[in-house]
Amino acid sequence: MALNFITAEEAAMFVNHDDNVGFSGFTPAGCPKVVSQAIAERAIREHEAGRPFQIGMFTGASTGDRLDGALARANAIKFRTPYQSNKDLRELLNSRNTHYFDMHLSLLPQELRYGFLGKVDVAIVEAADVTEDGEIVPTAAVGILPTICRMADRIIVELNDKHPKEIRGIHDIAEPKDPPCREAIAIYEVSDRVGLPYVKVDPKKIVGVVRTSEPNDDGGFAPLDDVTKSIGENVAKFLVQEMKAGRIPAEFLPVQSGVGNVANAVLGAMGDNPEIPKFQVYTEVIQDAVIGLMKKGKVTFASGCSLSISREVIQDLYANLSFFKDKLLLRPQEYSNHPEVIRRLGLITINTALEADIFGNINSTHVLGTKMMNGIGGSGDFTRSGYISIFTTPSTAKNGNISAFVPMVSHMDHSEHSVKIIISEYGIADLRGKSPIQRAECIIENCVHPDYRENLREYLALGVKGQTPQHLGACFEYHKQFAETGSMKNVDWSKFKK
Amino acid sequence: MALNFITAEEAAMFVNHDDNVGFSGFTPAGCPKVVSQAIAERAIREHEAGRPFQIGMFTGASTGDRLDGALARANAIKFRTPYQSNKDLRELLNSRNTHYFDMHLSLLPQELRYGFLGKVDVAIVEAADVTEDGEIVPTAAVGILPTICRMADRIIVELNDKHPKEIRGIHDIAEPKDPPCREAIAIYEVSDRVGLPYVKVDPKKIVGVVRTSEPNDDGGFAPLDDVTKSIGENVAKFLVQEMKAGRIPAEFLPVQSGVGNVANAVLGAMGDNPEIPKFQVYTEVIQDAVIGLMKKGKVTFASGCSLSISREVIQDLYANLSFFKDKLLLRPQEYSNHPEVIRRLGLITINTALEADIFGNINSTHVLGTKMMNGIGGSGDFTRSGYISIFTTPSTAKNGNISAFVPMVSHMDHSEHSVKIIISEYGIADLRGKSPIQRAECIIENCVHPDYRENLREYLALGVKGQTPQHLGACFEYHKQFAETGSMKNVDWSKFKK
């Protein structure tokens, strides 16, 4: 069956008001770019003509501005899940002009299949190759691609020639069976393959193919500063310490590392530390630092869901595919983030906290408890099931006026039960086997910025009784004072003293 | 090698000050009873003589009063993990006279093996049988028995003749390998066996065997009232609804059900509902209701970690072992609660909330945010990995003066990301695919007691902006007013209005 090559505008006509649309990709990598913009333009025209036009959106995680940004600006989003990081979309959902539900990323594909989230009308996927018999080779990320392609009535392919067809083989595409027939997820080593190098779809569902030549958005990270460098060094120091104590095996364990500057700093410090052996990466997002360590031979294999790397690094990778192809695998997020595999492989998980409290709870999502930043992403998948779960954070933000460590997190995403280690630029809080009061003392002495230590000691000394001496009347004073004065410093606890 | 039969007092001399001691059992079932009391008496004598005597305690979960209660009253506990429910121990830890760390139950065995929690000096285990070559047959529960027996330097066996030797075969005892060598947990059906019917230990480590004839503590539950009955019926109604919609397969899925009256009511209602087919149970604690449904043929198989059933029911079970033996399996908690198995089997998980908030977060552990009730237990293991996770709670407590639904939980154990369904006696809140504001409206209209609905609507209407309209200055007013007046009713929000 011949492929039907069409324009982005023609493709957008296959998407109707009220449709649920699934998109390929994960971070800007692998996401559609031109059809999404054409849908946004169509929405604007429909709105101008007085007709409603909004779609439900399932994605892998965050996407590019040409997807989330364009559709948000066109007010074309009925609901959105499971993760986002786009400025305009963030504004839309925080003004509650769209409904956003923030999900554990490993859960989305199965909850789609279980029918918990409604149907998928259309799948729009970026591909490096597509054949007449329905083989779709993804580009730099996979996300929820296999599930939306199987579930959708109609598939639109963006065939993007910025990604060479020769990347066929870098993907491992599968979908688990559902209960009560589910088998083991057969990944026992980071490099184990369990699927095909392409997504196989019914070719009759491919309603159109749109040729593009659009590069991924180029995120880029701020250069490392002293704080992020120190955090990275503290993580490396902790891991070496654990190896020496026999609590991490001598052959080491695979590493999961979150996204962003701190994650890059952590991987950099691990790479530079001669006491850390060569290691493997089993993660969600493969960043530039992983590719760099691979070239140095320090990382021997990386499995992920997304190659979220800069344009420069991806050009290098494509130019040297023969070097990288047997060292990299891109999987659907249901596999990259699967708790069964994470627990079995024994991942060392390293994620970033937005805010932590002195009892070891983590806020990953909400600024001051109300405003959604991005979402929980895969941090819950990895933290809850890892061999040892580490959270990192700079001790302060906004020139020291925000302490990352507060009496009570203003929103909780990861509970004390799942958080084992917290690391700031000041040091390492090892929370294992500690009661709440012991955790609080450990975090204050090791991680908190010196400007806040005495103040948090005073909070603990307010005389609240119980296993967790949390003062419900005073626990948000840091947030309250920040909203009023712009600083969390030197909160006066005297009015709460008994 | 002949077994060394000794008295409980002699056995207690094998336990030294500062030792870490692991105990068999889970709930009062399967726990040691006489050696623990002898250790408590020894501690009292040592303290009277001016010498320190405190031990670190690892258990499966809660235990009996002759263990936790006796050692707490003797002030003989250095630290305690992972779960408890004893009045005197609760007082000890809430006065911070011992250190309690509250853990996901599936994690304890592996964190012991990983070396995260120190060594295990002594294992004290109740057995129905013990052989000279080191085969130990547990009694009515397993808990962490295999791990503590393998890790301990010394093993003390309480050989309890209240449990017939013929129960050999009802247990399935195994320990997984650790990363990087871990294999799949090979349970694909509720009834799959992966281990031996006994724990095999080095017989040289068995320093003594103490004969006992002590029955388990008889917990007993309050009779069902209208509220618990309605909750049970709402759960059954929800499950039928999901089957009819095709979101639960026609062959149904295995059920996990928490501990207590509500859990008994839920199982009772499921048993009585003709639209719910015969089903299997894969759970932590097997209660009376499961045995009753098994006799009726409604439950066809039950796998658990503990037979926490009344004395009457256990006598019936032992008298009819041939009927029950091929329908029951008792496993270590690392298997009964293993996230890999829970996600694979697709469990319908039903747990009880201590407190919920209108955004879908659950407090399972802390009264008014400070006082530990029991612990998180297995609720995190099951909730996070189940096919669909349900929390149940009566809408009010203390004659209506406490609302189970508050603006913000005073302590969080399960986040919005993992909680799918909340059910009270008033109805069902289906939170799947809903944004925070939609969840709040859904919970208020369906689950909240009518006395609190309008007041919580007013809270939502305070005008807080953002994805989650949580007012950090007002979110604990229910708790504050309850502490001051004894009631959460009719909180006055006017001072928070903008």
Short mmCIF file of C-alpha atoms in Angstrom, two decimals, chain B residues 256-456:
data_model
loop_
_atom_site.label_atom_id
_atom_site.label_comp_id
_atom_site.label_asym_id
_atom_site.label_seq_id
_atom_site.Cartn_x
_atom_site.Cartn_y
_atom_site.Cartn_z
CA GLN B 256 -5.23 -7.20 47.76
CA SER B 257 -7.08 -5.96 50.79
CA GLY B 258 -5.70 -4.15 53.81
CA VAL B 259 -6.21 -5.02 57.45
CA GLY B 260 -9.14 -4.20 59.72
CA ASN B 261 -12.88 -3.80 59.83
CA VAL B 262 -13.28 -1.95 56.58
CA ALA B 263 -11.21 -4.59 54.79
CA ASN B 264 -13.41 -7.31 56.24
CA ALA B 265 -16.50 -5.38 55.14
CA VAL B 266 -15.12 -4.95 51.62
CA LEU B 267 -14.40 -8.63 51.24
CA GLY B 268 -17.80 -9.47 52.69
CA ALA B 269 -19.55 -7.22 50.18
CA MET B 270 -17.52 -8.63 47.30
CA GLY B 271 -18.45 -12.11 48.45
CA ASP B 272 -22.15 -11.24 48.59
CA ASN B 273 -22.25 -9.55 45.20
CA PRO B 274 -23.36 -12.09 42.57
CA GLU B 275 -21.95 -9.95 39.74
CA ILE B 276 -18.41 -10.36 41.05
CA PRO B 277 -17.03 -13.68 39.86
CA LYS B 278 -14.95 -16.09 41.94
CA PHE B 279 -11.62 -14.44 42.58
CA GLN B 280 -8.14 -14.94 43.98
CA VAL B 281 -6.44 -13.03 46.75
CA TYR B 282 -2.78 -11.92 46.59
CA THR B 283 -2.28 -9.96 49.73
CA GLU B 284 -0.21 -9.31 52.80
CA VAL B 285 -2.55 -10.33 55.64
CA ILE B 286 -5.17 -13.03 55.17
CA GLN B 287 -8.06 -12.22 57.51
CA ASP B 288 -11.10 -14.22 58.63
CA ALA B 289 -13.22 -12.96 55.74
CA VAL B 290 -10.91 -14.59 53.18
CA ILE B 291 -11.18 -17.98 54.89
CA GLY B 292 -14.95 -17.61 55.02
CA LEU B 293 -15.13 -16.82 51.29
CA MET B 294 -12.85 -19.75 50.58
CA LYS B 295 -15.27 -22.09 52.33
CA LYS B 296 -18.07 -20.65 50.22
CA GLY B 297 -16.03 -21.19 47.06
CA LYS B 298 -15.97 -17.47 46.22
CA VAL B 299 -12.23 -17.15 46.85
CA THR B 300 -10.40 -19.89 45.01
CA PHE B 301 -6.85 -19.23 46.20
CA ALA B 302 -5.17 -16.92 48.69
CA SER B 303 -1.50 -16.03 48.84
CA GLY B 304 -0.31 -13.93 51.76
CA CYS B 305 2.41 -13.37 54.27
CA SER B 306 0.32 -13.93 57.38
CA LEU B 307 -2.74 -15.84 58.51
CA SER B 308 -3.94 -13.18 60.88
CA ILE B 309 -7.16 -14.91 61.78
CA SER B 310 -9.07 -15.47 64.99
CA ARG B 311 -8.34 -18.47 67.21
CA GLU B 312 -11.64 -20.01 66.26
CA VAL B 313 -10.95 -19.77 62.53
CA ILE B 314 -7.40 -21.06 62.81
CA GLN B 315 -8.63 -24.10 64.73
CA ASP B 316 -11.13 -24.75 61.94
CA LEU B 317 -8.39 -24.34 59.35
CA TYR B 318 -6.05 -26.77 61.11
CA ALA B 319 -8.90 -29.26 61.57
CA ASN B 320 -9.57 -29.13 57.82
CA LEU B 321 -6.04 -28.80 56.49
CA SER B 322 -6.73 -31.09 53.56
CA PHE B 323 -9.37 -28.65 52.28
CA PHE B 324 -7.23 -25.54 52.73
CA LYS B 325 -3.74 -26.77 51.95
CA ASP B 326 -3.99 -26.49 48.16
CA LYS B 327 -5.75 -23.11 48.38
CA LEU B 328 -3.34 -21.21 50.59
CA LEU B 329 0.29 -20.09 50.42
CA LEU B 330 2.28 -18.13 52.98
CA ARG B 331 5.28 -16.28 51.59
CA PRO B 332 7.97 -13.96 52.95
CA GLN B 333 6.85 -10.31 52.79
CA GLU B 334 9.45 -9.65 50.13
CA TYR B 335 7.29 -11.84 47.86
CA SER B 336 3.77 -11.12 49.12
CA ASN B 337 4.46 -7.38 48.73
CA HIS B 338 6.85 -7.41 45.78
CA PRO B 339 6.09 -4.53 43.38
CA GLU B 340 7.21 -6.65 40.43
CA VAL B 341 4.59 -9.29 41.19
CA ILE B 342 1.91 -6.74 42.10
CA ARG B 343 2.26 -4.94 38.78
CA ARG B 344 2.52 -8.15 36.80
CA LEU B 345 -0.53 -9.83 38.35
CA GLY B 346 -2.47 -6.57 38.08
CA LEU B 347 -3.79 -6.46 41.62
CA ILE B 348 -6.88 -4.55 42.58
CA THR B 349 -5.50 -2.93 45.73
CA ILE B 350 -7.80 -1.77 48.52
CA ASN B 351 -6.28 0.04 51.49
CA THR B 352 -7.54 2.23 54.28
CA ALA B 353 -6.70 5.92 54.65
CA LEU B 354 -6.25 7.54 58.02
CA GLU B 355 -6.88 10.91 56.37
CA ALA B 356 -7.25 12.06 52.78
CA ASP B 357 -7.13 15.48 51.25
CA ILE B 358 -9.41 16.91 48.62
CA PHE B 359 -6.60 16.73 46.05
CA GLY B 360 -6.21 12.97 46.44
CA ASN B 361 -3.25 12.63 48.78
CA ILE B 362 -3.35 10.09 51.60
CA ASN B 363 -2.08 10.06 55.18
CA SER B 364 -1.75 6.49 56.43
CA THR B 365 0.39 7.02 59.48
CA HIS B 366 0.32 10.25 61.50
CA VAL B 367 -2.51 11.59 63.65
CA LEU B 368 -2.60 15.40 63.30
CA GLY B 369 0.71 15.20 61.46
CA THR B 370 2.78 14.37 64.52
CA LYS B 371 1.72 11.21 66.35
CA MET B 372 2.53 7.90 64.73
CA MET B 373 -0.41 5.55 64.68
CA ASN B 374 1.03 2.33 63.19
CA GLY B 375 2.99 2.80 60.01
CA ILE B 376 2.72 2.69 56.22
CA GLY B 377 2.96 -1.10 56.18
CA GLY B 378 2.44 -2.62 52.76
CA SER B 379 0.05 0.07 51.55
CA GLY B 380 2.81 1.78 49.56
CA ASP B 381 3.97 -1.48 47.99
CA PHE B 382 0.47 -2.27 46.78
CA THR B 383 -0.83 1.21 45.96
CA ARG B 384 2.13 2.21 43.86
CA SER B 385 2.15 -0.92 41.72
CA GLY B 386 -1.44 -2.15 41.58
CA TYR B 387 -3.63 -2.28 38.47
CA ILE B 388 -6.00 0.08 40.20
CA SER B 389 -5.44 1.50 43.67
CA ILE B 390 -8.42 2.17 45.90
CA PHE B 391 -8.41 3.88 49.29
CA THR B 392 -11.38 3.57 51.61
CA THR B 393 -12.29 5.62 54.66
CA PRO B 394 -15.37 6.48 56.66
CA SER B 395 -16.11 10.13 55.88
CA THR B 396 -15.87 11.17 59.54
CA ALA B 397 -14.55 10.01 62.91
CA LYS B 398 -15.18 11.02 66.56
CA ASN B 399 -18.94 11.45 66.17
CA GLY B 400 -18.55 13.54 63.09
CA ASN B 401 -16.09 15.99 64.67
CA ILE B 402 -13.21 14.83 62.48
CA SER B 403 -13.58 14.92 58.72
CA ALA B 404 -11.47 12.28 57.00
CA PHE B 405 -11.25 14.73 54.09
CA VAL B 406 -9.26 17.87 54.79
CA PRO B 407 -7.75 20.63 52.65
CA MET B 408 -4.25 19.21 53.06
CA VAL B 409 -3.22 15.95 54.71
CA SER B 410 -1.20 16.63 57.84
CA HIS B 411 1.31 13.99 56.78
CA MET B 412 1.60 12.43 53.38
CA ASP B 413 2.31 8.79 52.64
CA HIS B 414 0.70 8.29 49.23
CA SER B 415 0.74 11.07 46.68
CA GLU B 416 -1.87 12.11 44.16
CA HIS B 417 0.20 10.35 41.51
CA SER B 418 -0.52 6.90 42.93
CA VAL B 419 -4.06 7.21 44.29
CA LYS B 420 -6.74 6.40 41.70
CA ILE B 421 -10.00 5.84 43.56
CA ILE B 422 -11.28 7.02 46.98
CA ILE B 423 -14.40 5.48 48.48
CA SER B 424 -16.36 6.47 51.58
CA GLU B 425 -19.79 5.42 52.78
CA TYR B 426 -21.21 8.24 50.64
CA GLY B 427 -19.76 7.21 47.33
CA ILE B 428 -16.93 6.79 44.88
CA ALA B 429 -14.44 9.42 43.72
CA ASP B 430 -12.78 8.30 40.50
CA LEU B 431 -9.64 10.43 40.26
CA ARG B 432 -8.21 8.95 37.07
CA GLY B 433 -7.39 11.51 34.41
CA LYS B 434 -8.42 14.46 36.56
CA SER B 435 -6.54 17.67 37.33
CA PRO B 436 -6.24 18.75 40.99
CA ILE B 437 -9.27 21.04 40.86
CA GLN B 438 -11.36 18.33 39.20
CA ARG B 439 -10.24 15.82 41.83
CA ALA B 440 -11.21 18.22 44.62
CA GLU B 441 -14.69 18.73 43.19
CA CYS B 442 -15.12 15.00 42.64
CA ILE B 443 -14.07 14.10 46.21
CA ILE B 444 -16.22 16.80 47.79
CA GLU B 445 -19.34 15.82 45.87
CA ASN B 446 -18.93 12.05 46.22
CA CYS B 447 -17.06 11.18 49.41
CA VAL B 448 -17.13 14.03 51.91
CA HIS B 449 -19.70 13.99 54.70
CA PRO B 450 -22.53 16.47 53.91
CA ASP B 451 -21.66 18.45 57.05
CA TYR B 452 -18.30 19.38 55.50
CA ARG B 453 -19.11 19.73 51.79
CA GLU B 454 -20.04 23.39 51.69
CA ASN B 455 -17.13 24.29 53.97
CA LEU B 456 -14.63 22.58 51.67
#
